[in-house]
Short mmCIF file of C-alpha atoms in Angstrom, two decimals:
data_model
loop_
_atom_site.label_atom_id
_atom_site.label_comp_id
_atom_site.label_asym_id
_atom_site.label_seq_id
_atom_site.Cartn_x
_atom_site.Cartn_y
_atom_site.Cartn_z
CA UNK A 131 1.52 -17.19 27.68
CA UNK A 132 0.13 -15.45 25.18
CA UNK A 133 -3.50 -15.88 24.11
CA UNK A 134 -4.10 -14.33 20.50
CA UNK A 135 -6.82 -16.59 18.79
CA UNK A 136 -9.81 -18.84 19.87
CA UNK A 137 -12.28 -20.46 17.46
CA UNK A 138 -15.16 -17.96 19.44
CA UNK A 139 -13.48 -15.08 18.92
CA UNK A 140 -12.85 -15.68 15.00
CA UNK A 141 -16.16 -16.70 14.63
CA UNK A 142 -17.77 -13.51 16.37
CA UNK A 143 -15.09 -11.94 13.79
CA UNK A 144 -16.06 -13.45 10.48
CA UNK A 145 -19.67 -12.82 12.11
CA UNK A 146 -19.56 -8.85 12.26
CA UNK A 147 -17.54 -8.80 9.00
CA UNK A 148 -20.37 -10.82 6.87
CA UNK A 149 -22.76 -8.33 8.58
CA UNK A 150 -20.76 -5.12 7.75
CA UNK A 151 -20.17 -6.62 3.94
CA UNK A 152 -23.81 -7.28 3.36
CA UNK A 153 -24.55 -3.61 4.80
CA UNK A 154 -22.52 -2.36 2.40
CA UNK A 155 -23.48 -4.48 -0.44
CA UNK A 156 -27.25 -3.47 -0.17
CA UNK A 157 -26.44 0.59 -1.17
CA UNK A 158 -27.69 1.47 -4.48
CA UNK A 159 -25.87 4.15 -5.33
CA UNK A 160 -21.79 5.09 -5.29
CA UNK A 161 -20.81 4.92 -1.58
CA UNK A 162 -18.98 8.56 -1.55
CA UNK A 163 -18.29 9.41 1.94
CA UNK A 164 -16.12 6.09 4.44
CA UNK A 165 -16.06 6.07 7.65
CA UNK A 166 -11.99 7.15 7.88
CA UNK A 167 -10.02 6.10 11.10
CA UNK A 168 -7.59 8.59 13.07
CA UNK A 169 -4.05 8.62 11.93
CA UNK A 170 -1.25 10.25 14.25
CA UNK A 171 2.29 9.82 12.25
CA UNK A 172 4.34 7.88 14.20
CA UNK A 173 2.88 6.98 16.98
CA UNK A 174 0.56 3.89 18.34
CA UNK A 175 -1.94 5.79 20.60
CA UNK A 176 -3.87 9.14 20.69
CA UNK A 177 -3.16 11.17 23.36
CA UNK A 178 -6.14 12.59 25.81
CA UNK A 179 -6.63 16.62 25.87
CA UNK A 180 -7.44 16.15 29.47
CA UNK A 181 -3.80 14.36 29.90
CA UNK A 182 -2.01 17.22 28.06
CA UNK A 183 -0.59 20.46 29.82
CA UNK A 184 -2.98 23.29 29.35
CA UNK A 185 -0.12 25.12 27.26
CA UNK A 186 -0.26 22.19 25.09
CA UNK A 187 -2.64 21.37 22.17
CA UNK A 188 -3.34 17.95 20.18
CA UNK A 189 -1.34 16.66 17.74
CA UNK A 190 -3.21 17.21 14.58
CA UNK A 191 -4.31 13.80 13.37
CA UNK A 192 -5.18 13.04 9.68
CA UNK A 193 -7.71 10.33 8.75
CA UNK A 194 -7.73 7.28 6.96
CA UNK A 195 -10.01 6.37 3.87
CA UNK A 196 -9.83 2.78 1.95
CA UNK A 197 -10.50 3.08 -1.07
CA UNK A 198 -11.68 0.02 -2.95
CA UNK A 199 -12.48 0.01 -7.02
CA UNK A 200 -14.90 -2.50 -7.69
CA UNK A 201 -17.52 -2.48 -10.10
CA UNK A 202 -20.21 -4.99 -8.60
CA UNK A 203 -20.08 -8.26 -6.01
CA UNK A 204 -17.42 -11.20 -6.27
CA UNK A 205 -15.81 -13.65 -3.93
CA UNK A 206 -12.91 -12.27 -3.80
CA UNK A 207 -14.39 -9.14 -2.82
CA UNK A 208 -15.89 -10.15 0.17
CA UNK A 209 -12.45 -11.58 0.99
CA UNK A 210 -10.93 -8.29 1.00
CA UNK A 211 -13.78 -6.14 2.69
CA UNK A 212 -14.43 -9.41 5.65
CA UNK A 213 -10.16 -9.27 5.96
CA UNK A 214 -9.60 -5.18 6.17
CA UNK A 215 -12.97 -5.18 8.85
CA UNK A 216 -11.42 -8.10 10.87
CA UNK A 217 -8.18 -6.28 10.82
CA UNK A 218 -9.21 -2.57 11.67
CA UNK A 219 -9.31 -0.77 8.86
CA UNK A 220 -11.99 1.95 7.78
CA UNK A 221 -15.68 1.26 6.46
CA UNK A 222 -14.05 0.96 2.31
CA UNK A 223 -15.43 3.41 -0.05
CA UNK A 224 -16.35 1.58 -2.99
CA UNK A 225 -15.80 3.13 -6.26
CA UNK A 226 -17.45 2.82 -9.49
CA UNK A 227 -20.00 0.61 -8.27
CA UNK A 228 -22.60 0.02 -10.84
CA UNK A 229 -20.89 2.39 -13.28
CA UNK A 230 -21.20 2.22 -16.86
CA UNK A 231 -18.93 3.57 -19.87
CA UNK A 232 -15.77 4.62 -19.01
CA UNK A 233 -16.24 4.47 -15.41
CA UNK A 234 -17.12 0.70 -16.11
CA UNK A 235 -14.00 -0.79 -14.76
CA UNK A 236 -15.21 -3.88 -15.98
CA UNK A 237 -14.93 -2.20 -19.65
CA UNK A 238 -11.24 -0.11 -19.10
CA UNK A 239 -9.04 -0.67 -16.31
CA UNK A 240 -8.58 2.91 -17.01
CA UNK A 241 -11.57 3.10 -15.12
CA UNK A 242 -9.99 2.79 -11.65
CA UNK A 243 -8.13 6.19 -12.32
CA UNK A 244 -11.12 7.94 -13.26
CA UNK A 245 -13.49 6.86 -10.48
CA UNK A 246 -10.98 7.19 -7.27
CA UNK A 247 -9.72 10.63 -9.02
CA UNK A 248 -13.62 11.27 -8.31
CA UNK A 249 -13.35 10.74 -5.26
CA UNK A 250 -10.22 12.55 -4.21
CA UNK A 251 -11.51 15.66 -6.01
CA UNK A 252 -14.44 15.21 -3.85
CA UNK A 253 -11.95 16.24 -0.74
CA UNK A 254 -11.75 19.71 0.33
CA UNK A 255 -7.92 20.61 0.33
CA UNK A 256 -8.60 20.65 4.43
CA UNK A 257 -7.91 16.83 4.11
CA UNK A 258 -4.73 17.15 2.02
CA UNK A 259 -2.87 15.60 4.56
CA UNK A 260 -5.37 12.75 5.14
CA UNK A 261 -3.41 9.07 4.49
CA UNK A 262 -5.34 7.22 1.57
CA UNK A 263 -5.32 3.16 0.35
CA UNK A 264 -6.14 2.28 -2.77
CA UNK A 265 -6.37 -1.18 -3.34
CA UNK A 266 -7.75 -3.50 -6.44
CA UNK A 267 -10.96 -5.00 -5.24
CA UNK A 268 -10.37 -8.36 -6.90
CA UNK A 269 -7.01 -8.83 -5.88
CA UNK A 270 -6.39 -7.85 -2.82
CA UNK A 271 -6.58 -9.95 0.84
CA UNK A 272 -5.71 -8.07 4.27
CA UNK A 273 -3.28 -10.00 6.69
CA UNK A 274 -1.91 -6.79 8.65
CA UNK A 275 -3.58 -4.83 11.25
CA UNK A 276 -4.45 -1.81 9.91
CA UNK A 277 -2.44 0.90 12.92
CA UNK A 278 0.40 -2.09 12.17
CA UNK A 279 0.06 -0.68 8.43
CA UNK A 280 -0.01 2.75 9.17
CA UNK A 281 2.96 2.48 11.23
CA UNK A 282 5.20 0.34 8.63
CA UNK A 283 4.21 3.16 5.67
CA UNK A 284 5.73 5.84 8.09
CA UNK A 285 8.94 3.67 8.70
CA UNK A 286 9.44 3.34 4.59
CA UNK A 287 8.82 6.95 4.54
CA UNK A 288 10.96 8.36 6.89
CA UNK A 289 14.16 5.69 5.56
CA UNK A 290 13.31 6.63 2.06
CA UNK A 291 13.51 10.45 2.50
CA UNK A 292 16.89 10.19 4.95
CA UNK A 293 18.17 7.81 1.51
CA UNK A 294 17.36 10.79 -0.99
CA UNK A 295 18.14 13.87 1.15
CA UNK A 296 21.84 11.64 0.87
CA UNK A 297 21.91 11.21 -2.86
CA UNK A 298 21.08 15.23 -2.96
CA UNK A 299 24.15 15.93 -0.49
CA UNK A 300 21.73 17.07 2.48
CA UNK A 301 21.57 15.76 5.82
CA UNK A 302 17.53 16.05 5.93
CA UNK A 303 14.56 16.30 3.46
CA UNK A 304 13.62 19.23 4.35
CA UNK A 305 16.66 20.73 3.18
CA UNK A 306 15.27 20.24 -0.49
CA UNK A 307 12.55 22.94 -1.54
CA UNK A 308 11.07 23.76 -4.50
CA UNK A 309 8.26 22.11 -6.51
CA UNK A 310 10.33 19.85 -8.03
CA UNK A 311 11.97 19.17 -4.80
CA UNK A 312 12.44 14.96 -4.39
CA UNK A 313 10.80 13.17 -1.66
CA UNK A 314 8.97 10.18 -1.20
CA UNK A 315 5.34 10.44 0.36
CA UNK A 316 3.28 8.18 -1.82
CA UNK A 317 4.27 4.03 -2.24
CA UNK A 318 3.38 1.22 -4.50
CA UNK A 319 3.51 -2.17 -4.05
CA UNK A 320 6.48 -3.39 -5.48
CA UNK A 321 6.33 -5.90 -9.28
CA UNK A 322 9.47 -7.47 -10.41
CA UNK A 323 9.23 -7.13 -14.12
CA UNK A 324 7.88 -3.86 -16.03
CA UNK A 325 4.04 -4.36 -17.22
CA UNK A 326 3.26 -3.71 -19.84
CA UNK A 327 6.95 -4.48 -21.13
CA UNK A 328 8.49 -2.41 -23.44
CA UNK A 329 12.16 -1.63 -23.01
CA UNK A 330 12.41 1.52 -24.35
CA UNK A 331 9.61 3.25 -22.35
CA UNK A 332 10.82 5.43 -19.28
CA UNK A 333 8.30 3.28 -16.92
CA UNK A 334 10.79 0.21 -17.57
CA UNK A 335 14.16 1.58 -18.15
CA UNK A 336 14.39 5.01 -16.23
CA UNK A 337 13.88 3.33 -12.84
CA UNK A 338 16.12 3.39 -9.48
CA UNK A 339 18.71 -0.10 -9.68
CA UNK A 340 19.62 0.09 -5.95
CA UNK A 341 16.22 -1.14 -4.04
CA UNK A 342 18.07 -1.95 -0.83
CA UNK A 343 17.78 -5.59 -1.57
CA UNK A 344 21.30 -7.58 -2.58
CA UNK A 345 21.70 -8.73 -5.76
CA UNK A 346 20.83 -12.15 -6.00
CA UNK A 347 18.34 -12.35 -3.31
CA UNK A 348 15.72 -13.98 -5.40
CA UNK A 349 18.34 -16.50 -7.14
CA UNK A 350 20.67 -16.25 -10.30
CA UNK A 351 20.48 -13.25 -12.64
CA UNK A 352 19.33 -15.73 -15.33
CA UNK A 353 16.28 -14.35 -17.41
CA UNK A 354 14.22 -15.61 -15.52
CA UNK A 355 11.47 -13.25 -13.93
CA UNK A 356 10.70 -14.89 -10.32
CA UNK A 357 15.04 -14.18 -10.09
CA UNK A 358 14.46 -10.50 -10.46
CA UNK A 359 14.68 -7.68 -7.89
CA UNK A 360 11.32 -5.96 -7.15
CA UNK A 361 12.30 -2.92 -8.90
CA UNK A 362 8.96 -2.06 -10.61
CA UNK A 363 5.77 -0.53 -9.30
CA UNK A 364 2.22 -2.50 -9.00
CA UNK A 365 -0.78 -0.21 -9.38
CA UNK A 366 -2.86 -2.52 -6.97
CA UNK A 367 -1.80 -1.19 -3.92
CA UNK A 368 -1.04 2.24 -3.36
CA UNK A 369 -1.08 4.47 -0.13
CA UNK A 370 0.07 8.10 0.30
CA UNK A 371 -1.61 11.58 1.08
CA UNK A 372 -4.61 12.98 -0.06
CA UNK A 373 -3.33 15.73 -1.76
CA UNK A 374 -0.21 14.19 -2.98
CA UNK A 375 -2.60 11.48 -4.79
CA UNK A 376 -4.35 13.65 -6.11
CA UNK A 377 -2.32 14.70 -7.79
CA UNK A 378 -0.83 11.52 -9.17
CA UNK A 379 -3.90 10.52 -10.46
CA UNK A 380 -4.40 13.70 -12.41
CA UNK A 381 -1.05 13.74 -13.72
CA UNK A 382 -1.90 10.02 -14.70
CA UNK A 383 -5.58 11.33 -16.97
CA UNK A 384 -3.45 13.86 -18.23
CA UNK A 385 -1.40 11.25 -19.80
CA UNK A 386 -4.09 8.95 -20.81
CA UNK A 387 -5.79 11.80 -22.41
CA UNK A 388 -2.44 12.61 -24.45
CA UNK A 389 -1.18 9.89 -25.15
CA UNK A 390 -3.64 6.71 -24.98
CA UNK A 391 -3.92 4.87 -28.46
CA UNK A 392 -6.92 2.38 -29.11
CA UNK A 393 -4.65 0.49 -31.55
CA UNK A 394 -1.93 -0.11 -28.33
CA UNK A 395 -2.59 -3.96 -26.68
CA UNK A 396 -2.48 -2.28 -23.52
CA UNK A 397 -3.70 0.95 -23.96
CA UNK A 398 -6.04 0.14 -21.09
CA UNK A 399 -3.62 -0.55 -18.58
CA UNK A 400 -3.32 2.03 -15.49
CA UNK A 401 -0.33 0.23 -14.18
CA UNK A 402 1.05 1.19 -17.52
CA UNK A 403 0.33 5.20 -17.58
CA UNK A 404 1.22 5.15 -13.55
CA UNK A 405 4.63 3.26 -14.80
CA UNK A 406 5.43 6.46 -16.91
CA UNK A 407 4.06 9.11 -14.62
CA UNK A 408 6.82 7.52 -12.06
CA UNK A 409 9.58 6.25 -14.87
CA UNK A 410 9.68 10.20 -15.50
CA UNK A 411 10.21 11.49 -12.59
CA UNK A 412 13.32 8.97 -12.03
CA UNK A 413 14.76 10.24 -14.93
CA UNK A 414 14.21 14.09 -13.82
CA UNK A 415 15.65 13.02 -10.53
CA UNK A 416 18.41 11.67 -12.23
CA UNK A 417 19.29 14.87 -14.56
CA UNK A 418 18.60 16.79 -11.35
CA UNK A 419 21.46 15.27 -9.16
CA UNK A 420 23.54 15.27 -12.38
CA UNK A 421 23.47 18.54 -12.82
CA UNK A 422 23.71 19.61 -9.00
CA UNK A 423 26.73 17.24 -9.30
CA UNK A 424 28.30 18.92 -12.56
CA UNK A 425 27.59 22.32 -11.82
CA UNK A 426 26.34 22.59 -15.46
CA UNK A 427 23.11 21.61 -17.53
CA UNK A 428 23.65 18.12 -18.44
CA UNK A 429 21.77 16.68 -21.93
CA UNK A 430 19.41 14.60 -21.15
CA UNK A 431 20.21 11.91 -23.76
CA UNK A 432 23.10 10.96 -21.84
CA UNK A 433 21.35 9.33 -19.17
CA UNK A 434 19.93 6.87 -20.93
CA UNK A 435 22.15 3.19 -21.09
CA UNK A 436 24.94 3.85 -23.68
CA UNK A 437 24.48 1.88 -26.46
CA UNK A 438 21.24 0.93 -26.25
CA UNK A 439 19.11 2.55 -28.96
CA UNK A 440 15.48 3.22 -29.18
CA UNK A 441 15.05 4.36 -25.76
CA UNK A 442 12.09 6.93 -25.31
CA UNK A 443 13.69 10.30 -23.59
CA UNK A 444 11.34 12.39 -22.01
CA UNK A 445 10.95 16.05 -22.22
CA UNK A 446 9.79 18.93 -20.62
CA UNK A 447 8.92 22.58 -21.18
CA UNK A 448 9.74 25.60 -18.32
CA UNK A 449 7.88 24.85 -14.68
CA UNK A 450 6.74 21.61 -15.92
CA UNK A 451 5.94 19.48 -12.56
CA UNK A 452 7.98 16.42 -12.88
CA UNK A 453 8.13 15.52 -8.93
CA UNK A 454 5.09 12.93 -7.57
CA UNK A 455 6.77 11.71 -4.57
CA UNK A 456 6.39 8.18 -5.87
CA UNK A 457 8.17 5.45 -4.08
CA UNK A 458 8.05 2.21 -4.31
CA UNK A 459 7.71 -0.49 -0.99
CA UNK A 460 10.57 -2.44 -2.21
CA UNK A 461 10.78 -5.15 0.85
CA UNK A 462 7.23 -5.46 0.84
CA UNK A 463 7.09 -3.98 4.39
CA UNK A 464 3.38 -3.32 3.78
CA UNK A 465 2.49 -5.01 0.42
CA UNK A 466 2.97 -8.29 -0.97
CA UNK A 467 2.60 -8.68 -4.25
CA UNK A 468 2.34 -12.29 -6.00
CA UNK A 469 3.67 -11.85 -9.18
CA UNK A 470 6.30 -13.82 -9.91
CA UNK A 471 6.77 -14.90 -5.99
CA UNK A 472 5.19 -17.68 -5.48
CA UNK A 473 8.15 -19.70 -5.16
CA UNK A 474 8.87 -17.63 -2.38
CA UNK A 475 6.08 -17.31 0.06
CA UNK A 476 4.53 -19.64 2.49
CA UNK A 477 1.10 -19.41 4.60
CA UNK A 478 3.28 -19.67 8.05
CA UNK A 479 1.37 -20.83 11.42
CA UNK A 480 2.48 -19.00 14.03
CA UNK A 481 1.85 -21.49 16.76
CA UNK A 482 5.20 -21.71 18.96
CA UNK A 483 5.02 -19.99 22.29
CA UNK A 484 7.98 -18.84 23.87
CA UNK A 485 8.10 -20.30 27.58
CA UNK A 486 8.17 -17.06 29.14
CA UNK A 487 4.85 -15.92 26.64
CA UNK A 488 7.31 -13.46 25.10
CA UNK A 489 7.31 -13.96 21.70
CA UNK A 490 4.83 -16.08 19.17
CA UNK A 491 7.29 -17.76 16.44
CA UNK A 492 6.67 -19.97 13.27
CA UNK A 493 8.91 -22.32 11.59
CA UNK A 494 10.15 -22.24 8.48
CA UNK A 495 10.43 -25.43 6.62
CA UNK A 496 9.90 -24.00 2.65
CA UNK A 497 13.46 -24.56 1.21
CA UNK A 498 12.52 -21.73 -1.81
CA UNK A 499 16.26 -20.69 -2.96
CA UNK A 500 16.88 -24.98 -3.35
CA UNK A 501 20.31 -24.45 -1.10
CA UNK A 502 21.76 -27.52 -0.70
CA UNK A 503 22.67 -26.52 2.92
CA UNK A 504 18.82 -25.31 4.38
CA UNK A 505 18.18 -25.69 7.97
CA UNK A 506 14.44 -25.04 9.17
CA UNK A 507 14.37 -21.87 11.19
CA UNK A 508 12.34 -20.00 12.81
CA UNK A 509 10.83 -16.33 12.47
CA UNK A 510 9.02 -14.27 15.65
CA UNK A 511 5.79 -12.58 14.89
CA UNK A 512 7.02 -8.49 15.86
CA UNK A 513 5.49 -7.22 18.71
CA UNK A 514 3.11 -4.68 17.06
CA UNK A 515 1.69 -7.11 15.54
CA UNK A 516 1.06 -9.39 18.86
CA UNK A 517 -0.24 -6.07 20.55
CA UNK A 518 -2.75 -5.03 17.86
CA UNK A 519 -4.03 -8.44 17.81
CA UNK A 520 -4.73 -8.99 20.81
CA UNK A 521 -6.33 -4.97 21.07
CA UNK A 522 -8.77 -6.24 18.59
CA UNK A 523 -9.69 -9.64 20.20
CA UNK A 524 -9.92 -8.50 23.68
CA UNK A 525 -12.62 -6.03 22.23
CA UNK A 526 -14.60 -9.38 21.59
CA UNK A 527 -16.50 -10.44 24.53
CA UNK A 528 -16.46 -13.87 26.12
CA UNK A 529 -19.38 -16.33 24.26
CA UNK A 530 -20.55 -19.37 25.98
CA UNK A 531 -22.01 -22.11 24.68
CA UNK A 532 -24.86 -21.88 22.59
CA UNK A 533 -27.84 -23.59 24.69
CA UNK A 534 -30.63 -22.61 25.01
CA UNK A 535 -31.09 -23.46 28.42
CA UNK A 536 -28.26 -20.95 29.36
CA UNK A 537 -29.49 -17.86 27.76
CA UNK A 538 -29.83 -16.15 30.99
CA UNK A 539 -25.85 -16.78 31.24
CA UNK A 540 -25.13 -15.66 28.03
CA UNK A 541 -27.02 -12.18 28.97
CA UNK A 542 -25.14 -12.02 32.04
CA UNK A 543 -21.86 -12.01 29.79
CA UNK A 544 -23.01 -9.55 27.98
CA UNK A 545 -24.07 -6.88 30.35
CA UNK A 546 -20.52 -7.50 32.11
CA UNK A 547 -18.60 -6.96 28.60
CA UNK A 548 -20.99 -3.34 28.44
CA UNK A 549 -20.74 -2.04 31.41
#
């Protein structure tokens, strides 16, 4: 059978989290430099040197940073630093803490962009290839393990890149070179209606239709938001390489700086600016593959829906980068956004044991599409999941109870758990 929780262990867990949030609360200045963990692309465990061949080196590892723009304390910031300790993840950088102006994000949610572009210039180009997470402080609760994380945002990656080295006619990515070359490195967490809306601004009409989801997944095509497909991007979670996000982020100043209007009702909105850096490059993709298609240079004012006038088409001058490997986690594989999906999700309890202790299941009882033929079911919680978990409770050693005439025993404990 297997063992993954005890009241103990989550108490010595919400313990060391309180302890590591009030450490980090009591800095006075802008937290610059995390504590990043070791990520190896595709695999679960590092190996040893001493293990390896002597002809053979060590993979080269990246590390990860978790980035968290916040401005000052709140509940539901301690929610999302105590959840990402419990659950593995590096010491978060905090950034814009105690800023002012317009690295206030209390002032400009513009502010975000500016303050973890800060940071990421802070990088030397040696940790290009770290893997970054950018989450909004406020917003944001952790409920995967963080290598469980790390190993779904590889998965996407790899499927995404196989599905556009297709659409280009090549049997791998790395077929496609060039700066403008398509590929997917950097992912969003998926929205299902364009924010801000305005129909006629790349960021809302310029995007991919086919998300790998079937039509109709959600419920009727009936105007009705909660129905749509997931086909927009949500600025508050985003994960990709170092150097690819940098450069995302300063693509996304440059357009603020160009283009941001006090007058606008949403002139403050990243998501907005990040909408159009990534509406953009949709519609370059799209005049790309036409024109690989046509043999020919196609106008760009045919790709827009016939017949629908008023659509902003966006241009571009000689070696202008368009490409910003922005994808978009469509299946919510690592993030779940709430938006609109309430109807759909469910806290689950997963609380059924298999007999043989081979699987840990829930059941399903939430009837959300109303069908009049719904049978409770049951869903297994994957194995990586199981494993990780019980990595990071078996690190916990065994408490007894607190008496004081036992202290002796509870020393004893400890000095086995250390040695």
């Amino acid at each position: 059978m297997i063992q993954l929780t005890s009241r103990w262990h989550w108490a010595i867990l919400a313990s060391f989290a309180v302890i590591a949030l009030v450490t980090l609360l009591q800095y006075h200045s802008p937290i610059r430099e995390g504590s990043p963990i070791s990520v190896l692309s595709n695999a679960t465990t590092i190996p040893d040197k001493e293990t390896l061949p002597s002809t053979q080196e060590l993979p080269i590892t990246s590390k990860f940073h978790l980035l968290v723009p916040a401005t000052g304390p709140h509940l539901q910031l301690c929610r999302a630093v105590v959840s990402s300790t419990i659950l593995g993840y590096p010491v978060p950088v905090f950034n814009g803490w105690n800023k002012t102006g317009d690295l206030d994000a209390s002032v400009t949610h513009l502010a975000k962009v500016r303050n973890v572009m800060h940071y990421l210039d802070s990088l030397s180009s040696a940790s290009n290839d770290d893997l970054v997470l950018m989450i909004d402080g406020y917003d944001v609760v952790f409920q995967l393990p963080a290598d469980v994380l790390i190993q779904r945002y590889f998965a996407v990656i790899e499927t995404a890149n196989a599905k556009i080295a297709a659409r280009f006619g090549q049997d791998s990515i790395e077929n496609l070179s060039g700066d403008n070359s398509p590929r997917q490195t950097i992912l969003f967490g998926p929205e299902k209606f364009c924010y801000p809306f305005d129909g006629n601004r790349p960021g809302c009409w310029a995007v991919p239709e086919d998300v790998d989801i079937p039509v109709g997944a959600y419920g009727p095509f009936d105007g009705d938001y909660m129905h749509n497909l997931p086909r927009w991007l949500n600025s508050g979670t985003i994960i990709g390489p170092v150097g690819d996000m940098r450069e995302l982020f300063a693509a996304t100043l440059k357009r603020i700086e160009a283009t941001y209007n006090p007058q606008h009702k949403f002139s403050d909105s990243d998501q907005m600016y990040m909408g159009e850096v990534w509406g953009e490059q949709e519609f370059w993709r799209s005049v790309n593959r036409h024109n690989q298609y046509f043999h020919d240079d196609v106008d760009p004012k045919t790709i827009a829906p016939a017949g629908e006038p008023g659509k902003i088409i966006p241009t571009r001058v000689a070696g202008q980068k368009t490409e910003f490997h922005i994808g978009i986690d469509y299946k919510s594989g690592l993030f779940q956004t709430r938006a609109g999906s309430d109807t759909f999700l469910e806290h689950l309890a997963f609380n059924h044991t298999a007999s043989d202790g081979a699987s840990v299941s829930a059941l399903i009882t939430k009837n959300s599409m109303q069908s009049p033929n719904f049978q409770p079911y049951k869903v297994d919680l994957p194995v990586n999941v199981i494993s990780s978990l019980i990595n990071i409770l078996s690190a916990i050693p065994d408490v007894l109870e607190a008496d004081p005439k036992r202290y002796r025993h509870k020393d004893t404990s400890w000095d086995k758990s250390s040695d």
